[in-house]
Each structure stands twice: as structure tokens, then as C-alpha cells.
Tab-separated table of C-alpha atoms in Angstrom:
chain	number	residue	atom	x	y	z
A	1	UNK	CA	118.266	101.925	86.032
A	2	UNK	CA	116.889	104.140	83.562
A	3	UNK	CA	116.095	107.614	84.185
A	4	UNK	CA	113.458	110.036	82.121
A	5	UNK	CA	113.264	113.905	83.549
A	6	UNK	CA	111.136	116.120	81.820
A	7	UNK	CA	111.368	120.163	82.622
A	8	UNK	CA	109.533	122.807	82.939
A	9	UNK	CA	108.297	126.777	84.123
A	10	UNK	CA	105.330	128.104	85.217
A	11	UNK	CA	105.916	131.768	86.803
A	12	UNK	CA	103.473	130.963	90.195
A	13	UNK	CA	104.899	130.293	93.167
A	14	UNK	CA	107.238	126.645	94.716
A	15	UNK	CA	104.722	126.329	97.142
A	16	UNK	CA	101.158	126.906	95.162
A	17	UNK	CA	103.221	124.848	92.030
A	18	UNK	CA	103.507	121.973	95.152
A	19	UNK	CA	101.226	121.631	96.647
A	20	UNK	CA	99.551	121.228	92.228
A	21	UNK	CA	101.296	118.690	92.233
A	22	UNK	CA	100.828	116.477	95.401
A	23	UNK	CA	96.741	117.163	94.804
A	24	UNK	CA	94.895	114.389	93.730
A	25	UNK	CA	92.391	115.443	92.773
A	26	UNK	CA	94.625	117.374	90.256
A	27	UNK	CA	96.668	114.791	89.301
A	28	UNK	CA	94.221	113.313	86.505
A	29	UNK	CA	94.501	117.261	85.000
A	30	UNK	CA	98.910	117.194	84.904
A	31	UNK	CA	99.204	113.374	85.056
A	32	UNK	CA	98.928	112.210	81.022
A	33	UNK	CA	98.823	109.028	82.263
A	34	UNK	CA	95.955	108.746	85.173
A	35	UNK	CA	92.272	109.324	85.213
A	36	UNK	CA	92.048	109.409	89.062
A	37	UNK	CA	94.258	109.125	91.405
A	38	UNK	CA	93.479	108.824	95.762
A	39	UNK	CA	95.025	109.646	98.701
A	40	UNK	CA	95.553	106.943	102.123
A	41	UNK	CA	95.517	108.904	104.497
A	42	UNK	CA	95.350	113.091	105.275
A	43	UNK	CA	98.091	114.274	103.432
A	44	UNK	CA	100.870	113.855	101.572
A	45	UNK	CA	103.354	112.883	103.996
A	46	UNK	CA	106.351	109.555	104.233
A	47	UNK	CA	104.972	107.097	104.088
A	48	UNK	CA	101.744	108.174	102.922
A	49	UNK	CA	99.680	105.460	99.970
A	50	UNK	CA	98.931	107.492	96.449
A	51	UNK	CA	96.622	104.456	94.659
A	52	UNK	CA	96.446	106.780	91.065
A	53	UNK	CA	94.449	104.544	88.198
A	54	UNK	CA	95.534	104.403	84.835
A	55	UNK	CA	94.390	106.023	82.167
A	56	UNK	CA	94.224	104.168	79.144
A	57	UNK	CA	96.348	101.648	78.460
A	58	UNK	CA	98.683	102.936	81.742
A	59	UNK	CA	98.641	100.560	83.833
A	60	UNK	CA	97.307	100.941	87.719
A	61	UNK	CA	99.738	100.852	90.522
A	62	UNK	CA	99.917	102.314	94.416
A	63	UNK	CA	102.986	104.380	95.322
A	64	UNK	CA	104.617	105.112	98.465
A	65	UNK	CA	106.526	108.427	99.158
A	66	UNK	CA	109.655	107.420	100.402
A	67	UNK	CA	110.806	111.435	100.387
A	68	UNK	CA	108.375	114.515	101.492
A	69	UNK	CA	109.792	118.361	101.466
A	70	UNK	CA	107.688	120.146	100.515
A	71	UNK	CA	107.680	123.088	99.098
A	72	UNK	CA	110.319	121.132	97.009
A	73	UNK	CA	110.503	117.380	96.251
A	74	UNK	CA	108.954	114.115	96.712
A	75	UNK	CA	108.989	110.835	94.625
A	76	UNK	CA	106.638	107.957	95.402
A	77	UNK	CA	107.879	104.669	94.798
A	78	UNK	CA	106.209	101.625	93.678
A	79	UNK	CA	104.525	98.830	95.968
A	80	UNK	CA	101.880	97.543	93.990
A	81	UNK	CA	101.031	97.883	90.829
A	82	UNK	CA	97.741	96.088	88.435
A	83	UNK	CA	100.256	95.644	84.872
A	84	UNK	CA	102.859	97.547	85.646
A	85	UNK	CA	106.240	95.830	84.185
A	86	UNK	CA	108.351	97.186	86.619
A	87	UNK	CA	111.141	95.932	89.107
A	88	UNK	CA	111.575	99.367	90.951
A	89	UNK	CA	109.354	102.375	89.521
A	90	UNK	CA	110.564	105.190	91.688
A	91	UNK	CA	109.001	109.335	90.893
A	92	UNK	CA	110.320	112.932	91.673
A	93	UNK	CA	108.349	116.190	91.853
A	94	UNK	CA	110.687	118.412	91.917
A	95	UNK	CA	110.141	121.862	92.616
A	96	UNK	CA	112.128	125.251	92.456
A	97	UNK	CA	113.180	129.313	92.568
A	98	UNK	CA	114.809	130.025	89.044
A	99	UNK	CA	115.341	133.730	88.122
A	100	UNK	CA	111.340	135.150	89.267
A	101	UNK	CA	110.201	132.077	87.789
A	102	UNK	CA	109.659	128.768	89.518
A	103	UNK	CA	111.152	125.902	87.716
A	104	UNK	CA	109.781	122.018	88.065
A	105	UNK	CA	111.482	118.247	87.130
A	106	UNK	CA	110.076	115.662	86.801
A	107	UNK	CA	111.698	112.200	86.359
A	108	UNK	CA	110.813	108.328	86.483
A	109	UNK	CA	113.681	106.630	87.500
A	110	UNK	CA	112.912	102.513	86.637
A	111	UNK	CA	114.157	99.191	85.833
A	112	UNK	CA	112.424	96.419	83.846
A	113	UNK	CA	112.037	93.074	84.480
A	114	UNK	CA	111.862	90.113	82.923
A	115	UNK	CA	112.337	89.948	79.181
A	116	UNK	CA	111.580	93.211	78.588
A	117	UNK	CA	114.710	94.424	79.257
A	118	UNK	CA	116.306	93.624	76.091
A	119	UNK	CA	113.603	96.064	74.655
A	120	UNK	CA	113.216	98.415	76.959
A	121	UNK	CA	114.615	101.132	75.292
A	122	UNK	CA	112.930	100.317	72.517
A	123	UNK	CA	108.869	100.582	73.513
A	124	UNK	CA	109.204	101.019	77.984
A	125	UNK	CA	111.595	104.044	77.322
A	126	UNK	CA	110.098	105.675	74.471
A	127	UNK	CA	105.958	105.373	75.818
A	128	UNK	CA	107.231	107.109	79.142
A	129	UNK	CA	109.221	110.162	77.855
A	130	UNK	CA	106.395	111.499	75.888
A	131	UNK	CA	103.715	111.002	78.886
A	132	UNK	CA	106.348	112.229	81.179
A	133	UNK	CA	107.091	115.129	77.767
A	134	UNK	CA	102.653	115.635	78.277
A	135	UNK	CA	102.328	115.608	82.061
A	136	UNK	CA	104.628	119.390	81.830
A	137	UNK	CA	103.579	120.753	79.255
A	138	UNK	CA	100.115	120.395	80.390
A	139	UNK	CA	101.854	121.924	84.117
A	140	UNK	CA	103.087	124.542	82.600
A	141	UNK	CA	99.325	124.956	80.413
A	142	UNK	CA	97.980	124.878	84.255
A	143	UNK	CA	99.760	128.038	85.186
A	144	UNK	CA	99.846	130.113	82.230
């Protein structure tokens, strides 16, 4: 599966950064692909579902947390999506101490379906990479 990764570094404590990245009300603040986010249930936990409405041309989708290890890591996988061209899609967020700072890694792993497989690296990959880059920069600006 293709993988895209972007990193950010901030001076806030790990727990604060993890909480910010997993607060549905804050998701549209940092995720450039999302303009509305709603969590099913009371807390982010394995099995909880997250409904994300795409901003502009980004698709809307429902993800399910398959791994949640606060304040270090979470993995959200695609359950269903409107306009999602993916057979598989996983978003990993990692937060770690890094010499007095907090390092954030945003990672997407995905597999496209259908004829898009032939042109994925020229179309989908660039769009996802730009969106992830912009999201990482927004996280840095939030904690600047």
C-alpha cells in the first residue's frame, strides 16, 4: 500500500497535543480535508466511529479507531465513504517526546481501487501529500 507521512514539532506536552488531535470539535481546525467531525460515543477508543465531512472536493467518510493508545498513537481505518476511491485507507497519528519538544507524525496508508490504480501516483498521492503537509503545518501553528 502506498504510504504518505508528514511530521511536525511543537513545544506543548504530549498529552495536550494528543487530546487536541483527537477532539472532534478541533479536527476541522487542523485537518485541511475536514470541515465537520462527529464522534459516535463518549470518547475516542478502539471501536469508536468518527464521521468526517470533506471540505471542498475532499470526500466524506466514516472511520473506526482500530488502535488508540493515548497519548502516543491512534489508527483510524475507513469503514465507508462517499466519493472515497479507496479499497483500504488508514490514518495513523503518533505523538512522542523529542528532546524537550513533542514530535507529531501524521501517516496515511491507502490502496485505490479500479482504474485509478494506474494513475494513483500522479493524481491521488499528490493531493493527499499536500493535504497532509498543510495539516501538519496547522498543528504547528496551533501550538506556536
